[in-house]
């Protein structure tokens, strides 16, 4: 089994009365991690109940709150217990349903999961305000992937392994950039198996999420849009061009983009700006939640080294590494670009700004682009990062400390 870093945070939250809400892409491993939590609790002698709304026999207990409570009391009695509810998005008005049970102040802790559901992400958020904590389970991260592929031998010293075993590091990186992090894809032994699994995941997404949510019978235009976006990773999005490519109106393109984001396919990144006359203010960029799905959409699954996309895919990987680092903070990730073409890949925006440049290169010596220097001279951040394949160095530009840091060392680095 592939160990998930989120498990420790989830274990800690089991002690809270709040509902534990696990969201994320389809087939990212939510059911698996819930079963792991259940097993751990049972090993401690705790009472548990697992219900799955994908199973017809379980679904009948959700006809009313009273039906569910009767079932819980039957299995757990009147004392403390832990109730796992998988695929909660199958229940209409899931937020109000859970709110009613939570407000009864029963001695049961609720751990709930849901995939790619607008209901779960939007309506449940409002209904359960102050009553839940959301944990987003992504597909397997690069760190989790390498730990699994090395049989957890270097789990507590992964940075050392990645630094010393440079050839293996390069191999693992290219494998991950090619196939992404869906658990079943990683566990498949042949490229043919991986190809079949990623195709099934994508088809399931179209059938279960998009056709249902948008009422689309013919998904060809939607698929064309996803394909067009897969070639735009790390580039400014031009709605007019996308509209023409996918043969959709601009309004529909924006609507579909919103759904793609809410169903964990991609994420939009907006520009950082303080001078609207000179800096880009509106056009976003997109990054895919999973590189394997991106590559499948682009028609290059398993063979991206044959293309010139490795740099943008590496940038995509770093984006989600940054997202993990700021997940429980109020910070936001932006990019910076001027109308003259100067750009910085990422700007972490809190009360301060932290610029980050990504280089899919083994830098031999510290070097900064003119754009990066311009940003530093303009905004005077305390520190900045240039994430690359191998160089570890430190430079000072005016009053800013610029850290050149290998991506593998950045895995465990605190911003």
Coordinates of C-alpha atoms in Angstrom, one line a residue:
X1 CA 0.0 0.0 0.0
X2 CA 1.1 3.6 -0.7
X3 CA 1.4 5.6 2.5
X4 CA -0.3 9.0 2.5
X5 CA 1.2 12.0 4.2
X6 CA -2.4 13.3 5.0
X7 CA -3.0 10.3 7.3
X8 CA -1.3 11.9 10.3
X9 CA -3.4 15.1 10.0
X10 CA -6.5 13.0 9.7
X11 CA -5.6 10.9 12.7
X12 CA -5.2 14.1 14.8
X13 CA -8.5 15.5 13.7
X14 CA -10.3 12.3 14.8
X15 CA -10.1 13.8 18.3
X16 CA -12.1 16.9 17.3
X17 CA -15.9 17.0 17.4
X18 CA -15.9 18.7 14.0
X19 CA -16.9 16.6 10.9
X20 CA -13.8 15.4 9.1
X21 CA -14.6 16.1 5.4
X22 CA -12.2 14.5 2.9
X23 CA -12.5 15.7 -0.7
X24 CA -10.4 15.3 -3.8
X25 CA -10.3 13.8 -7.3
X26 CA -12.0 10.5 -8.1
X27 CA -9.8 7.5 -7.4
X28 CA -7.2 9.5 -5.5
X29 CA -7.5 7.1 -2.6
X30 CA -10.1 8.5 -0.3
X31 CA -11.8 5.2 0.4
X32 CA -8.4 3.6 1.1
X33 CA -7.4 6.2 3.6
X34 CA -10.7 6.0 5.3
X35 CA -10.4 2.3 5.7
X36 CA -6.9 2.8 7.1
X37 CA -8.3 5.2 9.7
X38 CA -11.0 2.7 10.5
X39 CA -8.5 -0.1 11.0
X40 CA -6.3 2.1 13.3
X41 CA -9.3 3.0 15.4
X42 CA -10.4 -0.7 15.7
X43 CA -6.9 -1.7 16.7
X44 CA -7.3 0.8 19.6
X45 CA -10.5 -0.9 20.6
X46 CA -12.8 1.9 19.2
X47 CA -16.2 1.2 17.7
X48 CA -16.6 2.1 14.0
X49 CA -19.2 1.9 11.2
X50 CA -18.5 2.3 7.5
X51 CA -21.2 3.2 5.0
X52 CA -20.8 3.8 1.3
X53 CA -23.5 5.5 -0.7
X54 CA -22.3 3.8 -3.9
X55 CA -23.6 0.6 -2.3
X56 CA -27.4 0.2 -2.7
X57 CA -27.7 -1.7 0.6
X58 CA -26.1 1.2 2.5
X59 CA -28.0 3.9 0.5
X60 CA -31.3 3.1 2.1
X61 CA -30.1 4.3 5.5
X62 CA -29.9 7.8 4.1
X63 CA -33.6 8.2 3.3
X64 CA -33.9 10.3 6.5
X65 CA -31.7 11.4 9.4
X66 CA -33.8 9.2 11.6
X67 CA -33.0 6.1 9.5
X68 CA -29.3 6.8 9.7
X69 CA -29.3 7.4 13.4
X70 CA -31.2 4.1 14.0
X71 CA -28.6 2.3 12.0
X72 CA -25.7 3.9 13.8
X73 CA -27.2 3.2 17.2
X74 CA -27.8 -0.4 16.2
X75 CA -24.1 -0.9 15.3
X76 CA -22.4 1.3 17.8
X77 CA -24.8 1.6 20.7
X78 CA -25.2 4.8 22.7
X79 CA -21.5 5.2 23.5
X80 CA -18.8 7.0 21.5
X81 CA -18.1 5.7 18.0
X82 CA -16.8 6.7 14.6
X83 CA -19.0 6.8 11.6
X84 CA -17.4 6.7 8.1
X85 CA -19.6 7.8 5.2
X86 CA -18.0 7.3 1.7
X87 CA -19.2 9.0 -1.5
X88 CA -21.5 11.5 0.4
X89 CA -22.0 13.5 -2.9
X90 CA -24.6 10.8 -3.8
X91 CA -26.9 12.3 -1.2
X92 CA -29.0 15.4 -2.2
X93 CA -28.7 18.3 0.2
X94 CA -25.7 16.5 1.8
X95 CA -24.7 19.6 3.8
X96 CA -28.1 20.1 5.5
X97 CA -28.4 16.3 6.1
X98 CA -25.1 16.3 8.0
X99 CA -25.8 19.5 9.8
X100 CA -29.0 18.1 11.3
X101 CA -27.1 15.1 12.6
X102 CA -24.2 17.1 13.9
X103 CA -26.5 19.5 15.7
X104 CA -28.1 16.6 17.6
X105 CA -24.9 16.4 19.6
X106 CA -24.7 12.6 19.5
X107 CA -21.6 10.8 20.7
X108 CA -20.5 9.9 17.2
X109 CA -17.6 11.4 15.2
X110 CA -18.4 11.7 11.5
X111 CA -15.7 11.2 8.8
X112 CA -17.1 11.9 5.4
X113 CA -15.7 11.7 1.9
X114 CA -16.9 12.9 -1.5
X115 CA -15.5 13.1 -5.0
X116 CA -15.6 15.8 -7.6
X117 CA -18.9 17.2 -6.4
X118 CA -20.0 20.8 -6.6
X119 CA -22.6 20.0 -3.9
X120 CA -19.9 18.8 -1.6
X121 CA -17.5 21.7 -2.2
X122 CA -19.9 24.6 -2.4
X123 CA -23.3 23.9 -0.6
X124 CA -21.8 21.8 2.2
X125 CA -19.3 24.5 2.9
X126 CA -22.1 26.9 3.7
X127 CA -24.4 24.4 5.6
X128 CA -21.6 23.1 7.8
X129 CA -19.9 26.5 8.6
X130 CA -18.1 26.0 11.9
X131 CA -18.9 22.3 12.0
X132 CA -16.3 20.8 9.7
X133 CA -12.8 20.8 8.5
X134 CA -12.0 20.0 4.9
X135 CA -9.0 17.9 4.0
X136 CA -8.2 17.7 0.3
X137 CA -6.6 14.4 -0.7
X138 CA -4.6 14.8 -3.9
X139 CA -3.4 12.0 -6.1
X140 CA 0.0 10.6 -4.9
X141 CA 2.6 13.3 -4.5
X142 CA 6.2 13.0 -5.8
X143 CA 7.5 12.5 -2.2
X144 CA 4.9 9.7 -1.6
X145 CA 5.7 8.2 -5.0
X146 CA 9.5 8.0 -4.3
X147 CA 9.0 6.7 -0.8
X148 CA 6.8 3.9 -2.2
X149 CA 9.2 3.1 -5.1
X150 CA 12.1 2.8 -2.6
X151 CA 10.1 0.6 -0.2
X152 CA 10.2 3.3 2.5
X153 CA 13.9 2.6 3.1
X154 CA 14.8 6.3 3.0
X155 CA 11.5 7.6 4.4
X156 CA 13.2 9.8 7.1
X157 CA 16.1 10.9 4.9
X158 CA 14.5 11.2 1.5
X159 CA 16.4 14.4 0.7
X160 CA 19.7 12.6 1.2
X161 CA 18.7 9.8 -1.1
X162 CA 17.6 12.1 -3.8
X163 CA 20.8 14.1 -3.6
X164 CA 23.2 11.2 -3.5
X165 CA 21.4 8.9 -6.0
X166 CA 21.1 11.6 -8.7
X167 CA 20.5 9.0 -11.6
X168 CA 17.6 7.4 -9.7
X169 CA 16.3 10.9 -8.9
X170 CA 16.2 11.8 -12.5
X171 CA 14.6 8.5 -13.4
X172 CA 11.9 8.9 -10.7
X173 CA 11.2 12.5 -11.7
X174 CA 10.7 11.6 -15.4
X175 CA 8.5 8.6 -14.5
X176 CA 6.3 10.9 -12.3
X177 CA 6.2 13.6 -14.9
X178 CA 5.0 11.0 -17.4
X179 CA 2.5 9.0 -15.5
X180 CA 1.4 11.3 -12.6
X181 CA 0.1 10.2 -9.3
X182 CA -3.2 8.2 -9.5
X183 CA -2.6 5.2 -7.2
X184 CA -3.9 2.6 -9.6
X185 CA -1.6 4.0 -12.4
X186 CA 1.4 3.9 -10.1
X187 CA 0.6 0.3 -9.0
X188 CA 0.1 -0.9 -12.6
X189 CA 3.2 -2.8 -13.8
X190 CA 3.1 -2.1 -17.6
X191 CA 2.6 1.0 -19.7
X192 CA -0.4 -0.7 -21.4
X193 CA -2.0 -1.2 -18.0
X194 CA -1.3 2.3 -17.0
X195 CA -2.8 3.6 -20.2
X196 CA -5.9 1.6 -19.8
X197 CA -6.4 2.8 -16.2
X198 CA -5.9 6.5 -16.9
X199 CA -8.4 6.2 -19.8
X200 CA -10.9 4.6 -17.5
X201 CA -10.4 7.3 -14.9
X202 CA -11.0 10.0 -17.5
X203 CA -14.0 8.3 -19.0
X204 CA -15.5 7.8 -15.5
X205 CA -15.0 11.5 -14.9
X206 CA -16.8 12.5 -18.1
X207 CA -19.7 10.1 -17.4
X208 CA -20.1 10.6 -13.6
X209 CA -19.3 14.2 -13.2
X210 CA -19.5 16.2 -16.4
X211 CA -22.5 14.5 -18.2
X212 CA -24.4 14.6 -14.9
X213 CA -23.5 18.0 -13.7
X214 CA -23.7 19.9 -17.0
X215 CA -26.3 17.8 -18.7
X216 CA -23.9 17.2 -21.6
X217 CA -24.8 14.3 -23.8
X218 CA -22.0 14.8 -26.3
X219 CA -18.8 15.5 -24.5
X220 CA -16.7 16.1 -27.6
X221 CA -16.5 19.9 -27.2
X222 CA -15.7 19.5 -23.5
X223 CA -12.9 17.0 -24.3
X224 CA -11.5 19.4 -26.9
X225 CA -11.4 22.1 -24.3
X226 CA -9.5 19.9 -21.8
X227 CA -7.1 18.9 -24.6
X228 CA -6.5 22.6 -25.5
X229 CA -5.9 23.4 -21.8
X230 CA -3.5 20.5 -21.5
X231 CA -1.2 22.3 -24.0
X232 CA -1.5 25.6 -22.0
X233 CA 0.1 24.6 -18.7
X234 CA 2.0 27.6 -17.3
X235 CA 0.8 29.9 -20.1
X236 CA -1.6 32.8 -20.1
X237 CA -5.1 31.6 -20.9
X238 CA -6.7 33.3 -23.9
X239 CA -10.5 32.8 -23.7
X240 CA -11.0 33.8 -27.3
X241 CA -8.5 31.3 -28.6
X242 CA -10.0 28.5 -26.4
X243 CA -13.4 29.4 -27.6
X244 CA -12.3 29.0 -31.2
X245 CA -10.4 25.8 -30.6
X246 CA -13.2 24.0 -28.7
X247 CA -15.9 25.6 -30.8
X248 CA -17.7 26.9 -27.7
X249 CA -18.8 30.4 -26.7
X250 CA -16.5 32.3 -24.4
X251 CA -19.2 32.2 -21.7
X252 CA -19.4 28.4 -22.0
X253 CA -15.5 28.1 -21.9
X254 CA -15.5 30.1 -18.6
X255 CA -18.3 28.0 -17.2
X256 CA -16.6 24.7 -18.1
X257 CA -13.3 26.0 -16.6
X258 CA -15.2 26.7 -13.4
X259 CA -16.4 23.1 -13.4
X260 CA -13.0 21.7 -14.2
X261 CA -11.6 23.5 -11.2
X262 CA -14.4 22.4 -8.8
X263 CA -14.1 18.8 -9.9
X264 CA -10.4 18.7 -9.1
X265 CA -9.1 18.5 -12.7
X266 CA -7.2 21.7 -12.8
X267 CA -6.5 24.9 -10.9
X268 CA -6.5 28.4 -12.0
X269 CA -3.8 30.8 -10.9
X270 CA -4.4 34.6 -11.1
X271 CA -1.8 37.3 -11.5
X272 CA -0.3 39.3 -8.7
X273 CA -0.3 43.0 -9.5
X274 CA -0.1 46.5 -7.9
X275 CA 0.2 48.6 -11.1
X276 CA -2.7 47.8 -13.5
X277 CA -1.3 50.0 -16.2
X278 CA 2.0 48.0 -16.5
X279 CA 1.1 44.6 -15.1
X280 CA -1.2 41.8 -16.2
X281 CA -4.3 41.8 -14.0
X282 CA -6.9 39.4 -15.4
X283 CA -5.7 36.5 -17.6
X284 CA -5.1 33.4 -15.5
X285 CA -2.9 30.4 -15.9
X286 CA -3.9 26.8 -15.3
X287 CA -2.1 23.8 -13.7
X288 CA -3.5 20.2 -13.8
X289 CA -4.2 18.4 -10.5
X290 CA -2.6 15.3 -11.9
X291 CA 0.1 15.1 -14.6
X292 CA -1.0 11.7 -15.8
X293 CA -4.4 13.0 -16.6
X294 CA -2.9 16.1 -18.3
X295 CA -0.7 13.9 -20.4
X296 CA -3.5 11.6 -21.4
X297 CA -5.6 14.6 -22.4
X298 CA -2.7 15.9 -24.5
X299 CA -2.1 12.6 -26.2
X300 CA 1.4 12.1 -24.7
X301 CA 0.8 9.8 -21.8
X302 CA 4.0 7.9 -21.0
X303 CA 6.1 9.6 -23.6
X304 CA 6.5 13.3 -22.6
X305 CA 10.3 13.0 -22.9
X306 CA 9.7 12.9 -26.7
X307 CA 8.2 16.4 -26.5
X308 CA 9.4 19.8 -25.2
X309 CA 6.9 19.8 -22.3
X310 CA 9.1 18.6 -19.4
X311 CA 9.8 22.2 -18.3
X312 CA 6.1 23.1 -18.0
X313 CA 5.3 19.8 -16.3
X314 CA 8.1 20.4 -13.8
X315 CA 6.5 23.8 -13.1
X316 CA 3.1 22.1 -12.7
X317 CA 4.7 19.7 -10.1
X318 CA 6.2 22.6 -8.2
X319 CA 2.9 24.5 -8.1
X320 CA 1.2 21.7 -6.2
X321 CA 4.2 21.3 -3.9
X322 CA 3.7 25.0 -3.1
X323 CA 0.0 24.5 -2.7
X324 CA 0.6 21.7 -0.1
X325 CA 3.0 24.0 1.8
X326 CA 0.5 26.8 2.2
X327 CA -2.6 24.6 2.5
X328 CA -3.5 25.6 6.1
X329 CA -2.3 29.2 5.8
X330 CA -4.1 32.3 4.5
X331 CA -1.5 32.6 1.7
X332 CA -2.3 32.6 -2.0
X333 CA -0.3 31.5 -5.0
X334 CA -0.1 34.0 -8.0
X335 CA 2.2 34.6 -10.9
X336 CA 3.6 38.0 -12.0
X337 CA 3.8 39.3 -15.5
X338 CA 4.1 42.7 -17.0
X339 CA 2.6 43.9 -20.3
X340 CA 6.2 44.1 -21.6
X341 CA 6.7 40.4 -21.0
X342 CA 8.7 40.3 -17.8
X343 CA 7.5 37.3 -15.6
X344 CA 8.0 35.4 -12.4
X345 CA 6.5 31.9 -12.2
X346 CA 5.0 32.1 -8.8
X347 CA 4.4 34.8 -6.1
X348 CA 3.3 33.6 -2.7
X349 CA 1.2 36.4 -1.4
X350 CA 0.6 36.9 2.4
X351 CA 1.3 40.2 4.0
X352 CA 4.7 39.9 2.2
X353 CA 5.5 38.6 -1.2
X354 CA 7.7 35.6 -1.9
X355 CA 8.8 35.3 -5.6
X356 CA 9.7 31.8 -6.9
X357 CA 11.3 30.9 -10.2
X358 CA 11.3 27.3 -11.5
X359 CA 14.1 26.0 -13.7
X360 CA 14.1 22.5 -15.2
X361 CA 17.8 22.7 -15.4
X362 CA 20.9 21.5 -13.5
X363 CA 22.3 25.0 -12.9
X364 CA 26.1 25.1 -12.5
X365 CA 26.2 28.6 -11.0
X366 CA 23.8 31.1 -9.6
X367 CA 22.0 33.1 -12.3
X368 CA 18.9 35.2 -12.4
X369 CA 16.8 36.3 -15.3
X370 CA 16.3 40.0 -15.9
X371 CA 12.6 39.5 -15.1
X372 CA 13.4 38.0 -11.7
X373 CA 15.8 40.9 -11.0
X374 CA 13.2 43.4 -12.0
X375 CA 10.6 41.9 -9.7
X376 CA 13.1 42.0 -6.8
X377 CA 14.2 45.5 -7.5
X378 CA 10.5 46.7 -7.7
X379 CA 9.0 44.9 -4.7
X380 CA 12.1 44.3 -2.5
X381 CA 11.0 41.0 -0.9
X382 CA 13.0 39.7 2.1
X383 CA 13.8 36.4 0.3
X384 CA 13.3 34.7 -3.1
X385 CA 13.7 31.2 -4.4
X386 CA 15.0 29.7 -7.7
X387 CA 14.0 26.0 -7.7
X388 CA 16.1 23.9 -10.0
X389 CA 17.3 20.3 -10.5
X390 CA 20.6 20.4 -8.6
X391 CA 22.2 23.7 -7.5
X392 CA 22.2 24.7 -3.8
X393 CA 23.5 28.3 -3.4
X394 CA 22.7 31.6 -1.8
X395 CA 23.0 35.1 -3.3
X396 CA 22.1 38.6 -2.2
X397 CA 20.5 41.1 -4.5
X398 CA 20.2 44.5 -2.9
X399 CA 18.5 43.5 0.4
X400 CA 16.9 40.3 -0.9
X401 CA 18.4 36.9 -0.1
X402 CA 18.0 34.6 -3.1
X403 CA 18.0 30.9 -2.4
X404 CA 19.0 28.5 -5.2
X405 CA 17.5 25.2 -4.1
X406 CA 17.2 21.7 -5.7
X407 CA 13.6 20.6 -6.0
X408 CA 14.1 17.5 -3.8
X409 CA 15.5 19.7 -0.9
X410 CA 12.5 22.0 -1.3
X411 CA 10.2 19.0 -0.5
X412 CA 10.9 19.4 3.2
X413 CA 11.8 23.1 3.2
X414 CA 9.8 25.6 5.2
X415 CA 8.9 28.7 3.4

